[in-house]
C-alpha cells in the first residue's frame, strides 16, 4: 500500500526540524580550550583578539594562544591616520598584547613593524622570559634599531629571522637549539659579530642572508664554518670592495648563490652537496675585472660544485660561459638541470648541455626580462 500524502508531508517536516536543530548547535565553542587556541594560533593576533567579542566563552581565550603575529604593513590589520602615528600606535598595540598574554610559553613572535620603535628590546626580553622558540622581527625605520645582546644567549630559541636591524655582540653567543637563521639587510657592529653568531649555533641547519649595503666592506674575510649546516642561501647586491668568502660545510646539501662576485669565493670540499642554484649577473664587476676574467670565475664556481645532482641556473649566468677561456667541467653526477630562459640564446645553453653527460631531466622555464 502506498504511503499517504499526509505521512509523506510529516516525514519531510520532521527532517526539516532536525536539520534546523543541527545547524543551531555551536559546536566550535564546545571544543576544548587547547584546540581553540591551536586554531587561533594560525590567525593574525589582532583577528584573534576580535573573537573576544563573540561571547564570555571567548573573552580571554586569545590571551592563552602561544603565538603572537602582528604585521603592521598589512592594511587589514592596522590602519594609520597619518604616517607620524605609526610608531606610537604600534607600540601601544604590541605592548598591550604582551601585557595581557597569559600563555605559559610563547612559541612564535612574529613582528613586522613600521615607524620609530623604542620598545623593541622590551618586547624581545618579554619573549625570552616566556621561552620563545621562533622569533621573526622586521622593521622599516630609516635608523637601524639595535637588537639586545641577551637574545643571542636564549636557550629555547629554535629559529631566528631578523630584517633591517642592527646587531652588536660584545659577549659570546650560545644558541644551543637554533636550527634556522635568516639575516636580511642586517648591520653588524664589527667583523666578529657574524662569525660569533654562526659559531655559536652548534645545531644550525639553515642559513640565509641578503645584503645590499656596503657596511660589510670592513670585513676582508667572511667565513661560514659549520659541521651541521645543510642549506645555505646567500645574496649580495650593490657595490662591494673585494673580499674573500669561504664556506666550510661538510653536511651542506643545498647551496644558492646570487650576485656574489666582486669577491673571491672559496668552496671547500662539500661532499654532501645535492642541489645548487646560481644566479650571477654582476655587470659592474664584469666591466671592472674584464668579461673574460669574470666568466672564468663563474666556470670555476661550476667546477667547485660539479658533484651536485641538481643544478639550477639563470640565463644571466650561462651567457658568460661562451666568453670563458676555462672550459666547463664534465658534470658526471648531474641528473637534473633547470634553466631560467629569457630569450633563445641556445649557443650558451649548449655549453652547459654538452658538459651534462648523464642528464636525465631538463627544465626550461621562461621568465621576464627583469631577472
Short mmCIF file of C-alpha atoms in Angstrom, two decimals:
data_model
loop_
_atom_site.label_atom_id
_atom_site.label_comp_id
_atom_site.label_asym_id
_atom_site.label_seq_id
_atom_site.Cartn_x
_atom_site.Cartn_y
_atom_site.Cartn_z
CA UNK A 1 0.00 0.00 0.00
CA UNK A 2 1.44 3.35 -0.99
CA UNK A 3 2.04 5.88 1.82
CA UNK A 4 -0.48 8.66 2.07
CA UNK A 5 0.26 12.26 1.18
CA UNK A 6 -0.11 13.31 4.81
CA UNK A 7 2.52 10.82 6.00
CA UNK A 8 4.95 11.99 3.34
CA UNK A 9 4.48 15.58 4.43
CA UNK A 10 5.02 14.70 8.06
CA UNK A 11 8.21 12.90 7.18
CA UNK A 12 9.50 15.92 5.31
CA UNK A 13 8.62 18.24 8.17
CA UNK A 14 10.42 16.03 10.67
CA UNK A 15 13.64 16.04 8.63
CA UNK A 16 13.41 19.80 8.27
CA UNK A 17 13.06 20.32 12.02
CA UNK A 18 16.03 18.03 12.77
CA UNK A 19 18.17 19.93 10.23
CA UNK A 20 17.42 23.22 11.93
CA UNK A 21 18.38 21.77 15.29
CA UNK A 22 21.74 20.57 13.93
CA UNK A 23 22.52 23.90 12.34
CA UNK A 24 21.73 25.76 15.53
CA UNK A 25 24.37 23.94 17.61
CA UNK A 26 27.59 25.93 18.30
CA UNK A 27 29.99 23.05 18.05
CA UNK A 28 33.12 25.23 17.84
CA UNK A 29 32.58 26.91 21.22
CA UNK A 30 32.18 23.50 22.81
CA UNK A 31 35.67 22.44 21.77
CA UNK A 32 38.39 22.30 24.48
CA UNK A 33 40.47 25.44 25.07
CA UNK A 34 43.60 23.73 23.78
CA UNK A 35 42.01 23.06 20.37
CA UNK A 36 40.53 26.56 20.10
CA UNK A 37 43.89 28.13 20.96
CA UNK A 38 45.54 25.93 18.35
CA UNK A 39 43.08 27.20 15.73
CA UNK A 40 43.56 30.83 16.78
CA UNK A 41 47.34 30.44 16.61
CA UNK A 42 47.14 30.47 12.81
CA UNK A 43 45.36 33.83 12.71
CA UNK A 44 46.93 37.29 12.92
CA UNK A 45 46.79 38.21 16.61
CA UNK A 46 44.54 41.23 16.07
CA UNK A 47 41.99 38.95 14.40
CA UNK A 48 42.31 36.57 17.32
CA UNK A 49 41.65 39.43 19.76
CA UNK A 50 38.41 40.27 17.93
CA UNK A 51 36.99 36.86 18.82
CA UNK A 52 36.72 38.11 22.42
CA UNK A 53 33.54 39.92 21.32
CA UNK A 54 31.74 36.69 20.42
CA UNK A 55 30.75 35.66 23.96
CA UNK A 56 32.04 35.24 27.51
CA UNK A 57 33.42 31.86 26.43
CA UNK A 58 35.79 33.63 24.01
CA UNK A 59 36.57 36.75 26.02
CA UNK A 60 40.00 35.75 27.35
CA UNK A 61 40.74 32.84 25.06
CA UNK A 62 43.12 34.84 22.84
CA UNK A 63 45.39 35.54 25.83
CA UNK A 64 46.19 31.81 26.05
CA UNK A 65 47.28 31.47 22.41
CA UNK A 66 51.02 30.58 22.30
CA UNK A 67 51.69 32.70 19.21
CA UNK A 68 51.72 36.45 18.52
CA UNK A 69 51.59 37.55 14.88
CA UNK A 70 51.44 41.26 14.06
CA UNK A 71 52.14 42.68 10.61
CA UNK A 72 51.79 46.46 10.69
CA UNK A 73 52.48 46.58 6.96
CA UNK A 74 49.19 44.83 6.26
CA UNK A 75 46.46 47.47 5.97
CA UNK A 76 43.77 45.00 7.03
CA UNK A 77 45.44 44.60 10.42
CA UNK A 78 46.38 48.18 11.36
CA UNK A 79 45.32 51.44 9.73
CA UNK A 80 47.04 54.75 10.40
CA UNK A 81 45.55 58.23 10.33
CA UNK A 82 48.89 59.84 9.47
CA UNK A 83 52.40 58.40 8.92
CA UNK A 84 53.52 60.01 12.20
CA UNK A 85 51.05 57.84 14.12
CA UNK A 86 52.68 54.57 13.11
CA UNK A 87 55.37 54.12 15.74
CA UNK A 88 53.24 55.21 18.73
CA UNK A 89 50.19 53.20 17.68
CA UNK A 90 52.20 50.05 17.03
CA UNK A 91 53.99 50.36 20.38
CA UNK A 92 50.65 50.75 22.16
CA UNK A 93 49.13 47.71 20.43
CA UNK A 94 52.10 45.36 20.83
CA UNK A 95 52.77 46.37 24.44
CA UNK A 96 49.09 45.86 25.32
CA UNK A 97 49.00 42.40 23.75
CA UNK A 98 52.19 41.31 25.53
CA UNK A 99 50.84 42.68 28.84
CA UNK A 100 47.65 40.60 28.61
CA UNK A 101 49.29 37.50 27.17
CA UNK A 102 48.87 34.75 29.80
CA UNK A 103 50.04 31.64 27.95
CA UNK A 104 52.74 29.77 29.91
CA UNK A 105 55.08 29.96 26.92
CA UNK A 106 55.44 31.81 23.63
CA UNK A 107 56.15 29.56 20.65
CA UNK A 108 56.12 32.24 17.92
CA UNK A 109 56.61 36.00 17.98
CA UNK A 110 56.16 37.50 14.51
CA UNK A 111 56.52 41.29 14.44
CA UNK A 112 56.76 43.29 11.22
CA UNK A 113 56.53 46.91 12.31
CA UNK A 114 56.87 50.39 10.85
CA UNK A 115 57.78 53.78 12.23
CA UNK A 116 60.14 54.71 15.05
CA UNK A 117 60.08 51.92 17.63
CA UNK A 118 61.73 52.40 21.02
CA UNK A 119 60.34 49.36 22.86
CA UNK A 120 61.73 46.56 20.70
CA UNK A 121 64.23 45.49 23.38
CA UNK A 122 61.44 45.27 25.98
CA UNK A 123 59.35 43.10 23.67
CA UNK A 124 62.26 40.78 22.98
CA UNK A 125 63.02 40.47 26.69
CA UNK A 126 59.36 39.58 27.35
CA UNK A 127 59.57 36.91 24.65
CA UNK A 128 62.77 35.48 26.13
CA UNK A 129 61.14 35.33 29.57
CA UNK A 130 58.34 33.25 28.01
CA UNK A 131 60.81 30.77 26.46
CA UNK A 132 60.40 31.95 22.88
CA UNK A 133 61.05 29.31 20.20
CA UNK A 134 60.58 31.14 16.89
CA UNK A 135 61.31 34.86 16.54
CA UNK A 136 60.68 36.87 13.34
CA UNK A 137 61.44 40.62 13.55
CA UNK A 138 61.28 43.20 10.78
CA UNK A 139 61.48 46.98 10.94
CA UNK A 140 61.35 49.68 8.28
CA UNK A 141 62.69 52.70 10.14
CA UNK A 142 65.47 54.64 8.44
CA UNK A 143 67.68 54.47 11.54
CA UNK A 144 68.83 50.94 12.36
CA UNK A 145 67.42 49.52 15.61
CA UNK A 146 69.82 47.52 17.77
CA UNK A 147 68.85 44.06 18.97
CA UNK A 148 69.50 43.34 22.69
CA UNK A 149 72.51 41.09 23.25
CA UNK A 150 70.73 38.66 25.58
CA UNK A 151 68.79 37.41 22.53
CA UNK A 152 71.96 35.61 21.47
CA UNK A 153 72.15 33.53 24.64
CA UNK A 154 68.50 32.42 24.57
CA UNK A 155 68.44 28.69 25.37
CA UNK A 156 64.96 27.99 23.90
CA UNK A 157 65.30 29.78 20.53
CA UNK A 158 64.98 27.42 17.54
CA UNK A 159 64.64 29.83 14.62
CA UNK A 160 65.63 33.50 14.30
CA UNK A 161 64.75 35.87 11.44
CA UNK A 162 65.99 39.46 11.53
CA UNK A 163 65.25 42.14 8.93
CA UNK A 164 66.62 45.71 8.81
CA UNK A 165 68.12 45.54 12.28
CA UNK A 166 71.49 46.29 13.88
CA UNK A 167 73.47 43.60 15.69
CA UNK A 168 76.31 44.33 18.10
CA UNK A 169 77.62 41.45 20.20
CA UNK A 170 80.20 42.27 22.86
CA UNK A 171 79.93 38.94 24.67
CA UNK A 172 79.52 35.39 23.47
CA UNK A 173 76.77 33.61 21.53
CA UNK A 174 75.11 30.47 22.91
CA UNK A 175 72.11 29.44 20.79
CA UNK A 176 72.18 25.74 21.57
CA UNK A 177 68.83 24.91 19.90
CA UNK A 178 68.87 27.25 16.93
CA UNK A 179 68.49 25.42 13.60
CA UNK A 180 67.34 28.26 11.27
CA UNK A 181 68.95 31.69 10.92
CA UNK A 182 67.77 34.34 8.44
CA UNK A 183 69.58 37.70 8.22
CA UNK A 184 68.15 40.20 5.72
CA UNK A 185 69.82 43.62 5.46
CA UNK A 186 71.28 43.26 8.96
CA UNK A 187 74.00 45.72 10.02
CA UNK A 188 76.82 44.27 12.11
CA UNK A 189 78.76 46.35 14.62
CA UNK A 190 82.11 44.75 13.78
CA UNK A 191 83.59 41.92 11.73
CA UNK A 192 83.37 39.42 14.59
CA UNK A 193 79.57 39.61 15.04
CA UNK A 194 78.66 37.43 12.08
CA UNK A 195 81.31 34.84 12.90
CA UNK A 196 80.21 34.74 16.56
CA UNK A 197 76.62 34.03 15.57
CA UNK A 198 77.47 31.17 13.18
CA UNK A 199 79.99 29.63 15.57
CA UNK A 200 77.55 29.94 18.47
CA UNK A 201 74.90 27.75 16.80
CA UNK A 202 76.04 24.11 17.17
CA UNK A 203 72.80 22.77 15.58
CA UNK A 204 72.45 25.24 12.71
CA UNK A 205 70.94 23.65 9.60
CA UNK A 206 69.60 26.57 7.51
CA UNK A 207 71.36 29.90 6.93
CA UNK A 208 70.01 32.65 4.64
CA UNK A 209 71.19 36.21 4.24
CA UNK A 210 70.81 39.13 1.87
CA UNK A 211 72.97 42.25 1.90
CA UNK A 212 72.54 45.37 -0.23
CA UNK A 213 74.62 47.89 1.66
CA UNK A 214 78.37 48.50 1.94
CA UNK A 215 78.70 48.11 5.71
CA UNK A 216 80.40 44.71 5.30
CA UNK A 217 83.31 46.32 3.48
CA UNK A 218 85.32 46.31 6.72
CA UNK A 219 85.21 42.50 6.69
CA UNK A 220 88.05 41.34 4.40
CA UNK A 221 87.18 37.69 5.03
CA UNK A 222 83.80 36.11 5.71
CA UNK A 223 83.97 32.52 6.91
CA UNK A 224 80.99 30.22 7.25
CA UNK A 225 82.17 27.12 9.05
CA UNK A 226 79.58 24.64 10.31
CA UNK A 227 79.50 20.85 10.51
CA UNK A 228 75.69 20.78 10.76
CA UNK A 229 74.71 23.28 8.04
CA UNK A 230 72.52 21.69 5.35
CA UNK A 231 71.05 24.68 3.47
CA UNK A 232 72.83 27.95 2.64
CA UNK A 233 71.22 30.76 0.66
CA UNK A 234 73.27 33.94 0.14
CA UNK A 235 72.69 37.07 -1.93
CA UNK A 236 74.89 40.14 -2.26
CA UNK A 237 73.72 43.23 -4.11
CA UNK A 238 75.26 46.62 -4.53
CA UNK A 239 78.85 47.74 -4.96
CA UNK A 240 81.32 45.97 -2.67
CA UNK A 241 85.04 46.03 -2.20
CA UNK A 242 86.89 42.77 -2.98
CA UNK A 243 86.70 40.23 -0.15
CA UNK A 244 87.19 36.54 0.49
CA UNK A 245 84.10 34.46 1.19
CA UNK A 246 84.84 30.93 2.38
CA UNK A 247 82.41 28.10 3.07
CA UNK A 248 83.31 25.02 5.12
CA UNK A 249 80.22 22.86 5.48
CA UNK A 250 80.70 19.08 5.06
CA UNK A 251 76.97 18.40 5.62
CA UNK A 252 75.75 21.04 3.13
CA UNK A 253 73.07 19.68 0.78
CA UNK A 254 71.66 22.86 -0.83
CA UNK A 255 73.57 25.97 -1.93
CA UNK A 256 72.10 29.11 -3.51
CA UNK A 257 74.39 31.91 -4.71
CA UNK A 258 73.21 35.22 -6.18
CA UNK A 259 75.30 38.24 -7.21
CA UNK A 260 78.32 37.27 -5.12
CA UNK A 261 81.18 38.19 -7.40
CA UNK A 262 83.36 41.15 -6.54
CA UNK A 263 84.75 38.72 -4.02
CA UNK A 264 86.79 35.53 -4.01
CA UNK A 265 84.51 32.62 -3.28
CA UNK A 266 86.19 29.59 -1.73
CA UNK A 267 84.13 26.42 -1.54
CA UNK A 268 85.97 23.79 0.44
CA UNK A 269 85.11 20.13 -0.01
CA UNK A 270 81.31 19.80 0.01
CA UNK A 271 80.82 16.01 -0.13
CA UNK A 272 77.11 16.10 0.75
CA UNK A 273 76.08 18.71 -1.82
CA UNK A 274 72.99 17.66 -3.80
CA UNK A 275 71.37 20.81 -5.21
CA UNK A 276 72.81 24.15 -6.40
CA UNK A 277 71.19 27.38 -7.61
CA UNK A 278 73.35 30.02 -9.32
CA UNK A 279 72.23 33.50 -10.43
CA UNK A 280 75.21 35.72 -11.22
CA UNK A 281 74.96 38.86 -13.31
CA UNK A 282 77.23 41.45 -11.73
CA UNK A 283 77.69 43.85 -14.65
CA UNK A 284 79.79 46.26 -12.58
CA UNK A 285 82.33 43.59 -11.67
CA UNK A 286 82.36 42.19 -15.20
CA UNK A 287 83.21 45.65 -16.56
CA UNK A 288 85.84 46.26 -13.86
CA UNK A 289 87.76 42.97 -13.96
CA UNK A 290 87.01 42.21 -17.59
CA UNK A 291 84.47 39.95 -19.26
CA UNK A 292 86.86 37.00 -19.63
CA UNK A 293 88.09 37.10 -16.03
CA UNK A 294 84.53 37.32 -14.70
CA UNK A 295 83.40 34.48 -17.00
CA UNK A 296 86.28 32.29 -15.77
CA UNK A 297 85.20 32.95 -12.18
CA UNK A 298 81.75 31.58 -12.96
CA UNK A 299 83.08 28.43 -14.66
CA UNK A 300 85.37 27.95 -11.65
CA UNK A 301 82.29 28.07 -9.42
CA UNK A 302 80.59 25.41 -11.53
CA UNK A 303 83.72 23.30 -11.21
CA UNK A 304 83.60 23.61 -7.40
CA UNK A 305 80.01 22.30 -7.29
CA UNK A 306 80.33 19.72 -10.09
CA UNK A 307 79.44 16.81 -7.81
CA UNK A 308 75.86 18.06 -7.25
CA UNK A 309 72.96 16.01 -8.63
CA UNK A 310 70.73 19.00 -9.42
CA UNK A 311 71.71 22.40 -10.87
CA UNK A 312 69.52 25.46 -11.48
CA UNK A 313 70.96 28.46 -13.32
CA UNK A 314 69.65 31.65 -14.87
CA UNK A 315 70.34 32.72 -18.42
CA UNK A 316 72.07 35.76 -16.94
CA UNK A 317 74.65 33.29 -15.64
CA UNK A 318 75.13 30.99 -18.61
CA UNK A 319 75.60 33.87 -21.03
CA UNK A 320 79.16 34.14 -19.64
CA UNK A 321 80.10 30.53 -20.49
CA UNK A 322 80.82 31.42 -24.10
CA UNK A 323 83.36 34.10 -23.06
CA UNK A 324 85.31 31.91 -20.63
CA UNK A 325 88.75 30.58 -21.54
CA UNK A 326 88.41 27.97 -18.78
CA UNK A 327 86.19 25.15 -20.06
CA UNK A 328 83.27 23.81 -18.08
CA UNK A 329 84.00 20.53 -16.26
CA UNK A 330 82.27 17.26 -17.09
CA UNK A 331 79.24 17.17 -14.80
CA UNK A 332 79.15 13.40 -14.47
CA UNK A 333 76.79 13.32 -11.45
CA UNK A 334 74.32 15.88 -12.75
CA UNK A 335 70.94 14.25 -13.45
CA UNK A 336 68.64 17.31 -13.32
CA UNK A 337 69.24 20.71 -14.95
CA UNK A 338 66.85 23.68 -14.74
CA UNK A 339 67.48 26.87 -16.73
CA UNK A 340 65.54 30.11 -16.42
CA UNK A 341 65.31 31.30 -20.01
CA UNK A 342 64.76 34.91 -21.08
CA UNK A 343 65.25 34.51 -24.81
CA UNK A 344 66.59 31.86 -27.15
CA UNK A 345 70.37 32.19 -26.77
CA UNK A 346 70.82 28.48 -27.45
CA UNK A 347 74.58 28.67 -28.07
CA UNK A 348 75.22 29.49 -24.41
CA UNK A 349 72.84 26.78 -23.25
CA UNK A 350 74.64 24.19 -25.39
CA UNK A 351 77.89 24.76 -23.50
CA UNK A 352 76.17 23.52 -20.35
CA UNK A 353 74.28 20.69 -22.05
CA UNK A 354 77.44 19.29 -23.61
CA UNK A 355 79.02 19.05 -20.13
CA UNK A 356 75.97 17.30 -18.65
CA UNK A 357 76.82 13.85 -19.96
CA UNK A 358 74.42 11.88 -17.73
CA UNK A 359 71.50 14.30 -17.72
CA UNK A 360 68.05 12.77 -17.19
CA UNK A 361 65.80 15.80 -16.64
CA UNK A 362 65.96 19.17 -18.41
CA UNK A 363 63.65 22.04 -17.42
CA UNK A 364 63.47 25.28 -19.41
CA UNK A 365 61.49 27.95 -17.57
CA UNK A 366 60.59 31.17 -19.37
CA UNK A 367 60.95 34.25 -17.17
CA UNK A 368 60.59 38.00 -17.68
CA UNK A 369 63.39 40.25 -18.90
CA UNK A 370 63.68 41.93 -15.48
CA UNK A 371 65.53 38.97 -13.95
#
